[in-house]
C-alpha cells in the first residue's frame, strides 16, 4: 500500500477514498446510511489530525484505521442487524399476518453500487466487488463479532496481508489468523452462494425481462416458472418471510394483491438486479412508490426476493422518482 499523501488539498485526497470506504463501512455496519455517517466521521477525524499524519505512512491505511475504529465504536452500542429469515421459521402465505414493522436499525439494508464500489476499468475487479456486497454476504457478515468482521473483510475482500491487518488493529499476526479462521467457519455455515450479476449476459437479461413482464401483468403462473422451488420472499421492515411457490403465490393472491398493476423501474442494488416498484395510486391517477425489490439469482433462476418497503428513505438514494405518472 503505497498511497502516500500528496501536495493536493486534503479534501480532494480524502474524497478519492469515499466510495471504497463507504463499501467497507457498509459491509461492517449493514446500513448504507450508517456507512455514510461513518465515512463522514472518518473524514472529519482525518482532517483534524492531518497535521500529525505528515505522510509518514500510506494515507489509505491511515483512513482505514480511522474508519475501522469508527465502525467498532458504532457496533459496540448497536444490536446486530438481521434479515427476516434470522427471526424464525417461514410463515404461511395464507394464514400468517405480516407482523408489526420493526425500526430501520433492526435490518440489514440495501445499497446502490454507485455508493459502494469505486470506478474501475478491470471487469474482474468489478465482479469480485459485486460479490462482496451481495445482501446474502453482508447479512452473513453481521453474524461475526465486530473485530472478526473487520479481519475477514480486510483479508478476504480487500486482500490486505495479515501483517497489514495486525498493524491496523494493533494486534499480532497469529491473532489475525486465528480470527480469520473463526470467521471463515461461521460464514461457511451460511448460505451465501448465488450467481454474479452480469448486466450484459443474455440469459440474465432474458430472465429479468420475463420477471418484469410477469410481475407487471401480475401473471403469477408465469412468475413462478422463474423462481426456485425454495425461493424466499421477505419484506423488511415487516418480520414475515415466506418460502416456496405455494405460500408466495397465496400471499400475492391475497394480502399482496394490491401490487396488481404495478410498474417496475430497474436499478442495481448490492451488485444484484433490483427494481423500484410503484403501485397504482389510490387517487386513481399514476403510480406511487411501494418497494425496492432486490433479487438474488442462482442457477439461472430467482432464489430470493427482498422487498424493502421504506421507500421514503431508499428511493432518493437510488435516484428513483417520487412517483410515476
mmCIF file of C-alpha atoms in Angstrom:
data_model
loop_
_atom_site.group_PDB
_atom_site.id
_atom_site.type_symbol
_atom_site.label_atom_id
_atom_site.label_comp_id
_atom_site.label_asym_id
_atom_site.label_seq_id
_atom_site.Cartn_x
_atom_site.Cartn_y
_atom_site.Cartn_z
ATOM 1 C CA UNK A 1 0.000 0.000 0.000
ATOM 2 C CA UNK A 2 1.975 2.935 -1.273
ATOM 3 C CA UNK A 3 -0.798 5.564 -1.354
ATOM 4 C CA UNK A 4 1.254 8.256 0.334
ATOM 5 C CA UNK A 5 -0.178 11.701 0.963
ATOM 6 C CA UNK A 6 0.478 14.249 -1.790
ATOM 7 C CA UNK A 7 0.520 18.010 -2.018
ATOM 8 C CA UNK A 8 -3.106 18.044 -3.224
ATOM 9 C CA UNK A 9 -5.643 19.695 -0.900
ATOM 10 C CA UNK A 10 -6.634 17.357 1.911
ATOM 11 C CA UNK A 11 -10.288 17.482 0.890
ATOM 12 C CA UNK A 12 -9.542 16.075 -2.564
ATOM 13 C CA UNK A 13 -7.182 13.465 -1.133
ATOM 14 C CA UNK A 14 -9.888 12.227 1.228
ATOM 15 C CA UNK A 15 -12.645 12.337 -1.377
ATOM 16 C CA UNK A 16 -10.720 9.918 -3.585
ATOM 17 C CA UNK A 17 -11.390 7.202 -0.992
ATOM 18 C CA UNK A 18 -15.064 7.924 -0.310
ATOM 19 C CA UNK A 19 -16.663 5.085 -2.309
ATOM 20 C CA UNK A 20 -14.287 2.320 -1.188
ATOM 21 C CA UNK A 21 -14.504 3.432 2.451
ATOM 22 C CA UNK A 22 -18.300 3.534 2.173
ATOM 23 C CA UNK A 23 -18.226 -0.007 0.814
ATOM 24 C CA UNK A 24 -16.016 -1.118 3.704
ATOM 25 C CA UNK A 25 -18.186 0.557 6.336
ATOM 26 C CA UNK A 26 -21.349 -0.813 4.710
ATOM 27 C CA UNK A 27 -20.030 -4.366 4.975
ATOM 28 C CA UNK A 28 -19.170 -3.682 8.610
ATOM 29 C CA UNK A 29 -22.441 -1.985 9.563
ATOM 30 C CA UNK A 30 -25.095 -3.399 7.206
ATOM 31 C CA UNK A 31 -26.623 0.025 6.501
ATOM 32 C CA UNK A 32 -25.706 2.476 3.752
ATOM 33 C CA UNK A 33 -26.938 5.365 5.895
ATOM 34 C CA UNK A 34 -24.740 4.385 8.835
ATOM 35 C CA UNK A 35 -21.853 3.693 6.454
ATOM 36 C CA UNK A 36 -22.030 7.195 5.014
ATOM 37 C CA UNK A 37 -22.178 8.656 8.516
ATOM 38 C CA UNK A 38 -19.112 6.584 9.459
ATOM 39 C CA UNK A 39 -17.174 7.796 6.427
ATOM 40 C CA UNK A 40 -18.075 11.399 7.165
ATOM 41 C CA UNK A 41 -16.871 10.933 10.748
ATOM 42 C CA UNK A 42 -13.682 9.348 9.377
ATOM 43 C CA UNK A 43 -13.043 12.348 7.128
ATOM 44 C CA UNK A 44 -13.645 14.807 9.969
ATOM 45 C CA UNK A 45 -11.172 12.959 12.181
ATOM 46 C CA UNK A 46 -8.644 12.720 9.349
ATOM 47 C CA UNK A 47 -8.976 16.417 8.563
ATOM 48 C CA UNK A 48 -8.454 17.338 12.202
ATOM 49 C CA UNK A 49 -5.445 15.036 12.552
ATOM 50 C CA UNK A 50 -3.833 15.604 9.190
ATOM 51 C CA UNK A 51 -1.104 17.862 10.552
ATOM 52 C CA UNK A 52 0.105 14.994 12.748
ATOM 53 C CA UNK A 53 -0.143 12.460 9.912
ATOM 54 C CA UNK A 54 2.526 14.148 7.750
ATOM 55 C CA UNK A 55 2.528 11.365 5.165
ATOM 56 C CA UNK A 56 4.567 9.016 7.329
ATOM 57 C CA UNK A 57 2.514 6.029 6.152
ATOM 58 C CA UNK A 58 0.051 5.204 3.406
ATOM 59 C CA UNK A 59 -2.909 7.572 3.511
ATOM 60 C CA UNK A 60 -5.220 4.684 2.587
ATOM 61 C CA UNK A 61 -4.009 2.594 5.539
ATOM 62 C CA UNK A 62 -4.455 5.520 7.903
ATOM 63 C CA UNK A 63 -8.005 6.169 6.698
ATOM 64 C CA UNK A 64 -8.937 2.503 7.055
ATOM 65 C CA UNK A 65 -7.589 2.535 10.607
ATOM 66 C CA UNK A 66 -9.770 5.526 11.457
ATOM 67 C CA UNK A 67 -12.820 4.040 9.669
ATOM 68 C CA UNK A 68 -12.377 0.720 11.464
ATOM 69 C CA UNK A 69 -12.253 2.414 14.852
ATOM 70 C CA UNK A 70 -15.360 4.449 13.981
ATOM 71 C CA UNK A 71 -17.244 1.292 12.945
ATOM 72 C CA UNK A 72 -16.136 -0.682 16.019
ATOM 73 C CA UNK A 73 -17.342 2.139 18.253
ATOM 74 C CA UNK A 74 -20.700 2.264 16.468
ATOM 75 C CA UNK A 75 -21.094 -1.504 16.722
ATOM 76 C CA UNK A 76 -20.284 -1.558 20.429
ATOM 77 C CA UNK A 77 -23.582 0.154 21.234
ATOM 78 C CA UNK A 78 -25.787 -1.293 18.498
ATOM 79 C CA UNK A 79 -27.745 -4.512 18.148
ATOM 80 C CA UNK A 80 -26.820 -6.855 15.313
ATOM 81 C CA UNK A 81 -28.698 -6.123 12.109
ATOM 82 C CA UNK A 82 -30.693 -9.074 10.818
ATOM 83 C CA UNK A 83 -32.900 -10.273 7.989
ATOM 84 C CA UNK A 84 -36.432 -11.642 8.498
ATOM 85 C CA UNK A 85 -35.002 -15.141 7.929
ATOM 86 C CA UNK A 86 -32.923 -14.733 11.111
ATOM 87 C CA UNK A 87 -36.025 -14.325 13.270
ATOM 88 C CA UNK A 88 -37.613 -17.741 12.953
ATOM 89 C CA UNK A 89 -39.272 -20.180 10.552
ATOM 90 C CA UNK A 90 -41.093 -19.149 7.395
ATOM 91 C CA UNK A 91 -44.697 -18.049 7.723
ATOM 92 C CA UNK A 92 -47.745 -19.059 5.744
ATOM 93 C CA UNK A 93 -48.928 -17.057 2.771
ATOM 94 C CA UNK A 94 -52.496 -17.852 3.713
ATOM 95 C CA UNK A 95 -52.744 -17.635 7.485
ATOM 96 C CA UNK A 96 -49.813 -15.597 8.820
ATOM 97 C CA UNK A 97 -50.080 -11.868 9.366
ATOM 98 C CA UNK A 98 -47.117 -9.698 8.364
ATOM 99 C CA UNK A 99 -46.318 -8.729 11.952
ATOM 100 C CA UNK A 100 -45.526 -5.316 13.379
ATOM 101 C CA UNK A 101 -42.894 -3.320 11.473
ATOM 102 C CA UNK A 102 -39.511 -3.149 13.189
ATOM 103 C CA UNK A 103 -37.366 0.006 13.139
ATOM 104 C CA UNK A 104 -34.782 0.573 10.422
ATOM 105 C CA UNK A 105 -31.944 -0.086 12.887
ATOM 106 C CA UNK A 106 -33.137 -3.693 13.087
ATOM 107 C CA UNK A 107 -32.490 -4.690 9.455
ATOM 108 C CA UNK A 108 -29.667 -5.261 7.019
ATOM 109 C CA UNK A 109 -30.447 -2.683 4.360
ATOM 110 C CA UNK A 110 -29.766 -2.353 0.628
ATOM 111 C CA UNK A 111 -27.268 -0.028 -1.017
ATOM 112 C CA UNK A 112 -26.691 1.247 -4.568
ATOM 113 C CA UNK A 113 -23.483 0.072 -6.205
ATOM 114 C CA UNK A 114 -22.614 3.670 -7.071
ATOM 115 C CA UNK A 115 -22.185 4.459 -3.357
ATOM 116 C CA UNK A 116 -20.081 1.382 -2.565
ATOM 117 C CA UNK A 117 -17.846 0.459 -5.468
ATOM 118 C CA UNK A 118 -15.009 2.621 -6.811
ATOM 119 C CA UNK A 119 -14.963 3.062 -10.556
ATOM 120 C CA UNK A 120 -12.599 0.536 -12.119
ATOM 121 C CA UNK A 121 -11.652 -0.364 -15.645
ATOM 122 C CA UNK A 122 -10.999 -4.041 -14.885
ATOM 123 C CA UNK A 123 -14.241 -6.064 -15.159
ATOM 124 C CA UNK A 124 -12.749 -8.816 -12.970
ATOM 125 C CA UNK A 125 -12.393 -6.365 -10.075
ATOM 126 C CA UNK A 126 -15.986 -5.247 -10.525
ATOM 127 C CA UNK A 127 -17.288 -8.837 -10.449
ATOM 128 C CA UNK A 128 -15.415 -9.588 -7.212
ATOM 129 C CA UNK A 129 -16.624 -6.377 -5.585
ATOM 130 C CA UNK A 130 -20.245 -7.059 -6.557
ATOM 131 C CA UNK A 131 -19.946 -10.466 -4.914
ATOM 132 C CA UNK A 132 -18.705 -8.887 -1.691
ATOM 133 C CA UNK A 133 -21.685 -6.523 -1.297
ATOM 134 C CA UNK A 134 -24.468 -9.019 -2.081
ATOM 135 C CA UNK A 135 -27.216 -8.928 0.534
ATOM 136 C CA UNK A 136 -26.650 -12.564 1.482
ATOM 137 C CA UNK A 137 -22.949 -11.938 2.113
ATOM 138 C CA UNK A 138 -23.456 -8.690 4.033
ATOM 139 C CA UNK A 139 -26.163 -10.356 6.144
ATOM 140 C CA UNK A 140 -23.814 -13.252 6.911
ATOM 141 C CA UNK A 141 -21.086 -10.810 7.978
ATOM 142 C CA UNK A 142 -23.399 -9.424 10.647
ATOM 143 C CA UNK A 143 -23.213 -12.778 12.469
ATOM 144 C CA UNK A 144 -19.495 -12.214 13.127
ATOM 145 C CA UNK A 145 -18.157 -10.343 16.162
ATOM 146 C CA UNK A 146 -17.069 -6.869 15.013
ATOM 147 C CA UNK A 147 -13.296 -7.450 15.095
ATOM 148 C CA UNK A 148 -13.659 -10.788 13.277
ATOM 149 C CA UNK A 149 -15.817 -8.975 10.739
ATOM 150 C CA UNK A 150 -13.098 -6.384 10.165
ATOM 151 C CA UNK A 151 -10.419 -9.063 9.818
ATOM 152 C CA UNK A 152 -12.412 -11.067 7.291
ATOM 153 C CA UNK A 153 -13.289 -8.036 5.163
ATOM 154 C CA UNK A 154 -9.746 -6.696 5.175
ATOM 155 C CA UNK A 155 -8.155 -10.083 4.453
ATOM 156 C CA UNK A 156 -10.677 -11.799 2.158
ATOM 157 C CA UNK A 157 -12.381 -8.884 0.400
ATOM 158 C CA UNK A 158 -9.726 -6.183 0.290
ATOM 159 C CA UNK A 159 -6.744 -8.585 0.133
ATOM 160 C CA UNK A 160 -4.701 -6.957 2.876
ATOM 161 C CA UNK A 161 -1.855 -9.037 4.267
ATOM 162 C CA UNK A 162 -2.051 -10.489 7.763
ATOM 163 C CA UNK A 163 0.722 -8.115 8.849
ATOM 164 C CA UNK A 164 -1.131 -5.073 7.482
ATOM 165 C CA UNK A 165 -4.307 -6.094 9.317
ATOM 166 C CA UNK A 166 -2.357 -6.736 12.510
ATOM 167 C CA UNK A 167 -0.818 -3.268 12.273
ATOM 168 C CA UNK A 168 -4.211 -1.673 11.682
ATOM 169 C CA UNK A 169 -5.844 -3.453 14.638
ATOM 170 C CA UNK A 170 -2.805 -3.150 16.935
ATOM 171 C CA UNK A 171 -2.607 -6.895 17.363
ATOM 172 C CA UNK A 172 -0.421 -9.810 16.259
ATOM 173 C CA UNK A 173 -0.360 -11.821 13.054
ATOM 174 C CA UNK A 174 -1.302 -15.051 14.914
ATOM 175 C CA UNK A 175 -4.313 -13.240 16.388
ATOM 176 C CA UNK A 176 -5.363 -12.069 12.927
ATOM 177 C CA UNK A 177 -5.000 -15.572 11.503
ATOM 178 C CA UNK A 178 -6.989 -17.054 14.377
ATOM 179 C CA UNK A 179 -9.793 -14.501 13.954
ATOM 180 C CA UNK A 180 -9.876 -15.168 10.213
ATOM 181 C CA UNK A 181 -10.157 -18.918 10.762
ATOM 182 C CA UNK A 182 -13.090 -18.470 13.151
ATOM 183 C CA UNK A 183 -14.791 -16.016 10.804
ATOM 184 C CA UNK A 184 -14.444 -18.382 7.852
ATOM 185 C CA UNK A 185 -16.003 -21.199 9.888
ATOM 186 C CA UNK A 186 -19.010 -19.040 10.770
ATOM 187 C CA UNK A 187 -19.537 -17.916 7.180
ATOM 188 C CA UNK A 188 -19.227 -21.479 5.902
ATOM 189 C CA UNK A 189 -22.437 -22.290 7.782
ATOM 190 C CA UNK A 190 -24.325 -19.505 5.996
ATOM 191 C CA UNK A 191 -25.764 -19.814 2.503
ATOM 192 C CA UNK A 192 -24.071 -17.035 0.552
ATOM 193 C CA UNK A 193 -23.915 -18.769 -2.830
ATOM 194 C CA UNK A 194 -25.501 -17.244 -5.906
ATOM 195 C CA UNK A 195 -24.935 -16.092 -9.449
ATOM 196 C CA UNK A 196 -22.873 -12.976 -10.064
ATOM 197 C CA UNK A 197 -24.953 -10.319 -11.765
ATOM 198 C CA UNK A 198 -23.734 -9.672 -15.306
ATOM 199 C CA UNK A 199 -25.838 -6.912 -16.863
ATOM 200 C CA UNK A 200 -24.709 -7.784 -20.401
ATOM 201 C CA UNK A 201 -25.351 -11.520 -20.056
ATOM 202 C CA UNK A 202 -28.106 -12.515 -22.488
ATOM 203 C CA UNK A 203 -29.575 -15.230 -20.256
ATOM 204 C CA UNK A 204 -29.795 -12.949 -17.245
ATOM 205 C CA UNK A 205 -31.281 -10.147 -19.352
ATOM 206 C CA UNK A 206 -33.913 -12.549 -20.663
ATOM 207 C CA UNK A 207 -34.720 -13.780 -17.134
ATOM 208 C CA UNK A 208 -35.164 -10.236 -15.826
ATOM 209 C CA UNK A 209 -37.256 -9.203 -18.837
ATOM 210 C CA UNK A 210 -39.565 -12.159 -18.192
ATOM 211 C CA UNK A 211 -39.738 -11.222 -14.496
ATOM 212 C CA UNK A 212 -40.769 -7.643 -15.290
ATOM 213 C CA UNK A 213 -43.354 -8.799 -17.830
ATOM 214 C CA UNK A 214 -44.855 -11.364 -15.450
ATOM 215 C CA UNK A 215 -44.877 -9.019 -12.437
ATOM 216 C CA UNK A 216 -46.380 -6.054 -14.258
ATOM 217 C CA UNK A 217 -49.042 -8.347 -15.775
ATOM 218 C CA UNK A 218 -49.450 -9.957 -12.338
ATOM 219 C CA UNK A 219 -49.255 -13.318 -14.054
ATOM 220 C CA UNK A 220 -48.420 -15.444 -11.021
ATOM 221 C CA UNK A 221 -48.212 -18.662 -13.000
ATOM 222 C CA UNK A 222 -45.595 -17.166 -15.315
ATOM 223 C CA UNK A 223 -43.815 -15.649 -12.333
ATOM 224 C CA UNK A 224 -43.424 -18.966 -10.526
ATOM 225 C CA UNK A 225 -41.662 -20.504 -13.530
ATOM 226 C CA UNK A 226 -38.830 -18.031 -12.892
ATOM 227 C CA UNK A 227 -38.452 -18.879 -9.193
ATOM 228 C CA UNK A 228 -36.529 -21.637 -7.474
ATOM 229 C CA UNK A 229 -38.750 -24.122 -5.687
ATOM 230 C CA UNK A 230 -37.362 -22.967 -2.319
ATOM 231 C CA UNK A 231 -37.330 -19.259 -3.202
ATOM 232 C CA UNK A 232 -37.743 -16.854 -0.289
ATOM 233 C CA UNK A 233 -39.758 -13.653 -0.121
ATOM 234 C CA UNK A 234 -39.182 -11.093 2.639
ATOM 235 C CA UNK A 235 -40.471 -7.578 3.220
ATOM 236 C CA UNK A 236 -38.463 -5.514 5.722
ATOM 237 C CA UNK A 237 -39.489 -3.757 7.944
ATOM 238 C CA UNK A 238 -42.159 -6.496 8.300
ATOM 239 C CA UNK A 239 -40.826 -9.612 10.065
ATOM 240 C CA UNK A 240 -42.845 -12.090 7.973
ATOM 241 C CA UNK A 241 -40.991 -14.116 5.380
ATOM 242 C CA UNK A 242 -42.187 -16.871 3.060
ATOM 243 C CA UNK A 243 -40.578 -19.822 1.323
ATOM 244 C CA UNK A 244 -41.697 -21.712 -1.780
ATOM 245 C CA UNK A 245 -44.094 -21.216 -4.655
ATOM 246 C CA UNK A 246 -47.325 -22.090 -2.860
ATOM 247 C CA UNK A 247 -47.006 -19.665 0.028
ATOM 248 C CA UNK A 248 -45.658 -16.835 -2.127
ATOM 249 C CA UNK A 249 -48.469 -17.211 -4.673
ATOM 250 C CA UNK A 250 -51.020 -17.411 -1.839
ATOM 251 C CA UNK A 251 -49.653 -14.189 -0.356
ATOM 252 C CA UNK A 252 -49.551 -12.372 -3.687
ATOM 253 C CA UNK A 253 -53.089 -13.526 -4.495
ATOM 254 C CA UNK A 254 -54.414 -12.390 -1.118
ATOM 255 C CA UNK A 255 -52.798 -9.806 1.157
ATOM 256 C CA UNK A 256 -50.328 -8.737 -1.511
ATOM 257 C CA UNK A 257 -52.850 -8.370 -4.315
ATOM 258 C CA UNK A 258 -52.647 -4.589 -4.067
ATOM 259 C CA UNK A 259 -49.462 -4.960 -6.120
ATOM 260 C CA UNK A 260 -51.546 -5.846 -9.165
ATOM 261 C CA UNK A 261 -50.982 -3.230 -11.848
ATOM 262 C CA UNK A 262 -47.561 -2.206 -10.528
ATOM 263 C CA UNK A 263 -44.790 -0.787 -12.683
ATOM 264 C CA UNK A 264 -41.100 -1.591 -12.194
ATOM 265 C CA UNK A 265 -38.105 0.707 -12.761
ATOM 266 C CA UNK A 266 -34.739 -1.104 -12.982
ATOM 267 C CA UNK A 267 -31.791 -0.197 -10.743
ATOM 268 C CA UNK A 268 -28.845 -2.098 -9.253
ATOM 269 C CA UNK A 269 -28.528 -2.812 -5.529
ATOM 270 C CA UNK A 270 -25.808 -4.767 -3.748
ATOM 271 C CA UNK A 271 -24.315 -5.927 -7.016
ATOM 272 C CA UNK A 272 -27.643 -7.511 -7.994
ATOM 273 C CA UNK A 273 -30.622 -6.587 -10.186
ATOM 274 C CA UNK A 274 -33.240 -4.517 -8.397
ATOM 275 C CA UNK A 275 -36.383 -2.575 -9.195
ATOM 276 C CA UNK A 276 -38.277 0.353 -7.823
ATOM 277 C CA UNK A 277 -41.870 -0.874 -7.551
ATOM 278 C CA UNK A 278 -44.737 1.580 -7.977
ATOM 279 C CA UNK A 279 -48.287 0.508 -7.182
ATOM 280 C CA UNK A 280 -51.391 2.110 -8.703
ATOM 281 C CA UNK A 281 -52.184 5.245 -6.725
ATOM 282 C CA UNK A 282 -55.251 5.227 -4.520
ATOM 283 C CA UNK A 283 -56.072 8.617 -6.047
ATOM 284 C CA UNK A 284 -56.793 6.825 -9.308
ATOM 285 C CA UNK A 285 -54.010 8.632 -11.164
ATOM 286 C CA UNK A 286 -50.424 7.467 -11.665
ATOM 287 C CA UNK A 287 -48.343 5.129 -9.514
ATOM 288 C CA UNK A 288 -46.941 5.656 -6.027
ATOM 289 C CA UNK A 289 -43.711 4.121 -4.632
ATOM 290 C CA UNK A 290 -44.197 0.870 -2.770
ATOM 291 C CA UNK A 291 -40.960 -1.143 -2.521
ATOM 292 C CA UNK A 292 -37.376 -1.537 -3.592
ATOM 293 C CA UNK A 293 -37.204 -5.117 -4.882
ATOM 294 C CA UNK A 294 -33.769 -6.768 -4.724
ATOM 295 C CA UNK A 295 -33.343 -10.144 -6.438
ATOM 296 C CA UNK A 296 -30.830 -12.892 -5.772
ATOM 297 C CA UNK A 297 -30.103 -15.123 -8.755
ATOM 298 C CA UNK A 298 -28.906 -18.715 -8.664
ATOM 299 C CA UNK A 299 -28.531 -21.305 -11.405
ATOM 300 C CA UNK A 300 -30.441 -19.176 -13.876
ATOM 301 C CA UNK A 301 -33.488 -18.570 -11.683
ATOM 302 C CA UNK A 302 -34.554 -16.236 -8.870
ATOM 303 C CA UNK A 303 -33.570 -17.574 -5.453
ATOM 304 C CA UNK A 304 -34.641 -14.694 -3.203
ATOM 305 C CA UNK A 305 -36.870 -11.633 -3.454
ATOM 306 C CA UNK A 306 -36.433 -8.923 -0.825
ATOM 307 C CA UNK A 307 -38.973 -6.096 -0.851
ATOM 308 C CA UNK A 308 -37.683 -3.132 1.152
ATOM 309 C CA UNK A 309 -40.736 -1.028 1.971
ATOM 310 C CA UNK A 310 -39.049 2.123 3.330
ATOM 311 C CA UNK A 311 -39.315 3.957 0.026
ATOM 312 C CA UNK A 312 -39.188 7.430 1.574
ATOM 313 C CA UNK A 313 -35.561 6.875 2.569
ATOM 314 C CA UNK A 314 -34.438 4.425 -0.100
ATOM 315 C CA UNK A 315 -35.815 5.791 -3.367
ATOM 316 C CA UNK A 316 -33.828 9.072 -3.198
ATOM 317 C CA UNK A 317 -30.626 7.103 -2.506
ATOM 318 C CA UNK A 318 -31.237 5.014 -5.630
ATOM 319 C CA UNK A 319 -32.199 8.013 -7.765
ATOM 320 C CA UNK A 320 -35.744 6.722 -8.218
ATOM 321 C CA UNK A 321 -38.562 9.193 -8.931
ATOM 322 C CA UNK A 322 -41.008 10.135 -6.188
ATOM 323 C CA UNK A 323 -43.892 8.760 -8.266
ATOM 324 C CA UNK A 324 -44.752 7.691 -11.818
ATOM 325 C CA UNK A 325 -47.397 9.485 -13.857
#
